[in-house]
Amino acid sequence: MNQPQRERREPEGNERELSRGGGDDENLQFYGQGWRQHGRERTNIWIYSLEIGFFAGLIWGAIKGFFYFLRFTTVIPGYLVEPFFKRSFLYSQPGYYVGWLSFIVFSILATLIYTLLFRKLKGPGPGILYGIVWWGLIFGILGPAFGMTRPLLELSKDTLISEFCLYLLWGLFIGYTTAEEYTDEREREPKKSPGGVLQ
């Protein structure tokens, strides 16, 4: 008696590349941003870091602009690229978008560093400290040295508090999101729908 054959989906793109390697492709299925093999997810460290960094820059860069326009801070959104552009340009609307983009690029680089060095640290603490360290580096050392910001003692109290809180939450976003993905990676099992398909 002929048994009904299982439906087999034709692999696409990168799936084809990995399934050519041998007969173990039955156990390898694409899932979200990673691959599951024998019930475990393998996350692509580079793609995941780029995603976290992009959204960290997008979200907190927008909040930075919001703080500036509400006069919570006197540091312009394009402060990271001030050594490369005229101040008059950075005060314009195109300059605002250039500043936002520069914060996204900076966030991606900072996330790559965090992922490579600290991704195994658990909880929100390491991310908060990471954000505070970057705040100290930029506003205490690099900013005044390269003309991006005025020295800390010359900044207003509102500016100091706003920028400190922004970097603290930015670091928390990067650190906690990264830690949640990588410290629990080995403990997660693929969830199955009632039809037996991986979700």
Short mmCIF file of C-alpha atoms in Angstrom, two decimals:
data_model
loop_
_atom_site.label_atom_id
_atom_site.label_comp_id
_atom_site.label_asym_id
_atom_site.label_seq_id
_atom_site.Cartn_x
_atom_site.Cartn_y
_atom_site.Cartn_z
CA MET A 1 0.00 0.00 0.00
CA ASN A 2 1.35 3.34 -0.99
CA GLN A 3 1.75 5.76 1.89
CA PRO A 4 0.96 9.44 1.25
CA GLN A 5 4.12 11.42 0.65
CA ARG A 6 4.94 14.40 2.79
CA GLU A 7 4.77 17.75 1.10
CA ARG A 8 8.20 19.24 0.75
CA ARG A 9 8.69 22.93 0.16
CA GLU A 10 11.25 23.89 -2.44
CA PRO A 11 14.08 25.77 -0.67
CA GLU A 12 14.62 29.35 -1.75
CA GLY A 13 17.67 31.64 -1.85
CA ASN A 14 19.98 30.97 1.08
CA GLU A 15 18.03 27.84 1.95
CA ARG A 16 19.21 26.26 -1.33
CA GLU A 17 22.81 27.11 -0.51
CA LEU A 18 22.62 25.34 2.85
CA SER A 19 20.57 22.38 1.70
CA ARG A 20 23.10 21.47 -1.03
CA GLY A 21 25.59 20.41 1.59
CA GLY A 22 24.18 16.98 2.31
CA GLY A 23 21.34 14.85 3.52
CA ASP A 24 20.76 16.68 6.79
CA ASP A 25 18.62 19.43 5.25
CA GLU A 26 15.47 17.78 6.66
CA ASN A 27 16.56 19.05 10.07
CA LEU A 28 17.39 22.59 8.88
CA GLN A 29 14.53 25.07 8.48
CA PHE A 30 14.50 28.84 8.07
CA TYR A 31 12.92 30.64 11.05
CA GLY A 32 12.72 34.40 11.36
CA GLN A 33 16.22 35.84 11.25
CA GLY A 34 18.01 32.57 11.97
CA TRP A 35 18.10 28.87 11.25
CA ARG A 36 16.70 26.10 13.41
CA GLN A 37 18.52 22.81 13.46
CA HIS A 38 17.43 19.98 15.73
CA GLY A 39 15.01 22.35 17.47
CA ARG A 40 17.53 25.14 18.15
CA GLU A 41 17.76 28.56 16.63
CA ARG A 42 21.06 29.90 15.34
CA THR A 43 20.88 33.67 15.07
CA ASN A 44 23.00 35.50 12.53
CA ILE A 45 25.02 37.77 14.79
CA TRP A 46 25.72 40.41 12.14
CA ILE A 47 22.19 40.78 10.79
CA TYR A 48 20.69 40.83 14.26
CA SER A 49 23.17 43.49 15.46
CA LEU A 50 22.46 45.64 12.40
CA GLU A 51 18.74 45.43 13.09
CA ILE A 52 19.06 46.36 16.77
CA GLY A 53 21.44 49.21 15.96
CA PHE A 54 19.23 50.54 13.19
CA PHE A 55 16.13 50.65 15.37
CA ALA A 56 18.07 52.03 18.33
CA GLY A 57 19.25 54.90 16.14
CA LEU A 58 15.88 55.37 14.49
CA ILE A 59 13.88 55.48 17.73
CA TRP A 60 16.26 57.34 20.02
CA GLY A 61 17.48 59.62 17.25
CA ALA A 62 13.86 60.70 16.74
CA ILE A 63 13.49 61.27 20.48
CA LYS A 64 16.72 63.28 20.43
CA GLY A 65 15.21 65.54 17.75
CA PHE A 66 12.02 65.79 19.77
CA PHE A 67 13.99 66.86 22.85
CA TYR A 68 15.81 69.49 20.81
CA PHE A 69 12.69 71.02 19.30
CA LEU A 70 11.03 71.15 22.73
CA ARG A 71 14.19 72.87 24.05
CA PHE A 72 14.97 70.14 26.57
CA THR A 73 18.52 70.17 25.14
CA THR A 74 20.64 72.74 23.34
CA VAL A 75 22.75 70.09 21.57
CA ILE A 76 21.66 69.98 17.91
CA PRO A 77 20.61 66.59 16.43
CA GLY A 78 23.58 66.64 14.01
CA TYR A 79 26.21 67.06 16.72
CA LEU A 80 27.96 63.79 15.82
CA VAL A 81 28.88 65.11 12.35
CA GLU A 82 29.50 68.73 13.31
CA PRO A 83 33.24 68.48 12.53
CA PHE A 84 32.34 67.59 8.92
CA PHE A 85 29.49 70.03 8.16
CA LYS A 86 28.89 73.73 8.58
CA ARG A 87 26.83 74.59 11.62
CA SER A 88 24.39 76.57 9.45
CA PHE A 89 23.64 73.43 7.45
CA LEU A 90 23.08 71.33 10.58
CA TYR A 91 20.49 73.85 11.76
CA SER A 92 18.49 73.35 8.55
CA GLN A 93 15.92 70.61 7.92
CA PRO A 94 18.26 68.59 5.65
CA GLY A 95 20.89 68.95 8.37
CA TYR A 96 18.45 67.50 10.87
CA TYR A 97 18.01 64.38 8.71
CA VAL A 98 21.77 64.08 8.23
CA GLY A 99 22.12 64.23 12.01
CA TRP A 100 19.46 61.58 12.47
CA LEU A 101 21.20 59.35 9.94
CA SER A 102 24.54 59.86 11.69
CA PHE A 103 22.96 58.75 14.98
CA ILE A 104 21.63 55.60 13.27
CA VAL A 105 25.11 54.79 11.92
CA PHE A 106 26.64 55.46 15.33
CA SER A 107 24.04 53.21 16.98
CA ILE A 108 24.79 50.37 14.56
CA LEU A 109 28.53 50.58 15.31
CA ALA A 110 27.88 50.77 19.06
CA THR A 111 25.56 47.75 18.87
CA LEU A 112 28.15 45.71 16.96
CA ILE A 113 30.69 46.49 19.69
CA TYR A 114 28.22 45.54 22.43
CA THR A 115 27.19 42.33 20.68
CA LEU A 116 30.77 41.20 20.15
CA LEU A 117 31.95 41.99 23.69
CA PHE A 118 28.99 41.92 26.08
CA ARG A 119 26.13 39.95 24.53
CA LYS A 120 26.34 37.18 27.15
CA LEU A 121 25.72 39.57 30.05
CA LYS A 122 22.20 39.25 31.43
CA GLY A 123 19.68 41.81 32.58
CA PRO A 124 19.26 45.54 32.01
CA GLY A 125 22.28 46.66 34.06
CA PRO A 126 25.05 46.17 31.47
CA GLY A 127 23.10 48.05 28.80
CA ILE A 128 22.40 50.96 31.14
CA LEU A 129 26.10 51.16 32.05
CA TYR A 130 27.00 50.94 28.35
CA GLY A 131 24.81 53.93 27.56
CA ILE A 132 26.25 55.93 30.47
CA VAL A 133 29.80 55.17 29.32
CA TRP A 134 29.00 56.43 25.82
CA TRP A 135 27.41 59.56 27.30
CA GLY A 136 30.58 60.18 29.33
CA LEU A 137 32.84 59.60 26.33
CA ILE A 138 30.90 61.86 23.99
CA PHE A 139 29.98 64.70 26.32
CA GLY A 140 33.01 64.52 28.60
CA ILE A 141 35.87 63.71 26.23
CA LEU A 142 35.19 63.35 22.50
CA GLY A 143 32.56 66.07 22.11
CA PRO A 144 34.57 68.95 23.56
CA ALA A 145 37.79 67.68 21.95
CA PHE A 146 36.35 67.59 18.41
CA GLY A 147 33.98 70.52 18.70
CA MET A 148 30.80 68.41 18.71
CA THR A 149 29.57 69.70 22.08
CA ARG A 150 30.56 72.32 24.60
CA PRO A 151 32.32 71.14 27.79
CA LEU A 152 30.06 69.61 30.43
CA LEU A 153 30.35 72.57 32.79
CA GLU A 154 29.10 74.91 30.05
CA LEU A 155 25.97 72.90 29.30
CA SER A 156 22.68 73.72 31.00
CA LYS A 157 21.19 71.46 33.64
CA ASP A 158 18.24 70.58 31.36
CA THR A 159 20.63 69.61 28.56
CA LEU A 160 22.74 67.41 30.83
CA ILE A 161 19.72 65.59 32.27
CA SER A 162 18.02 65.13 28.88
CA GLU A 163 21.14 63.80 27.14
CA PHE A 164 22.03 61.57 30.09
CA CYS A 165 18.55 60.01 30.16
CA LEU A 166 18.56 59.61 26.38
CA TYR A 167 21.84 57.69 26.38
CA LEU A 168 20.82 55.65 29.40
CA LEU A 169 17.63 54.47 27.67
CA TRP A 170 19.44 54.03 24.37
CA GLY A 171 22.01 51.78 26.06
CA LEU A 172 19.25 49.88 27.86
CA PHE A 173 17.51 49.25 24.53
CA ILE A 174 20.69 47.90 22.94
CA GLY A 175 21.90 45.89 25.91
CA TYR A 176 18.64 44.35 27.03
CA THR A 177 17.48 43.46 23.51
CA THR A 178 20.82 41.84 22.72
CA ALA A 179 20.93 39.95 26.03
CA GLU A 180 17.40 38.62 25.62
CA GLU A 181 18.27 37.19 22.23
CA TYR A 182 21.61 35.60 23.00
CA THR A 183 21.46 34.47 26.63
CA ASP A 184 18.22 32.55 26.12
CA GLU A 185 19.08 31.23 22.68
CA ARG A 186 19.92 27.69 23.80
CA GLU A 187 16.87 27.37 25.99
CA ARG A 188 14.30 28.26 23.35
CA GLU A 189 12.50 25.53 21.47
CA PRO A 190 10.57 26.07 18.24
CA LYS A 191 6.85 26.53 18.74
CA LYS A 192 4.55 24.46 16.57
CA SER A 193 1.15 25.33 15.26
CA PRO A 194 -1.69 22.79 15.47
CA GLY A 195 -0.71 21.63 11.98
CA GLY A 196 2.78 20.80 13.12
CA VAL A 197 4.42 23.66 11.24
CA LEU A 198 7.15 25.72 12.88
CA GLN A 199 6.00 29.26 13.66
#
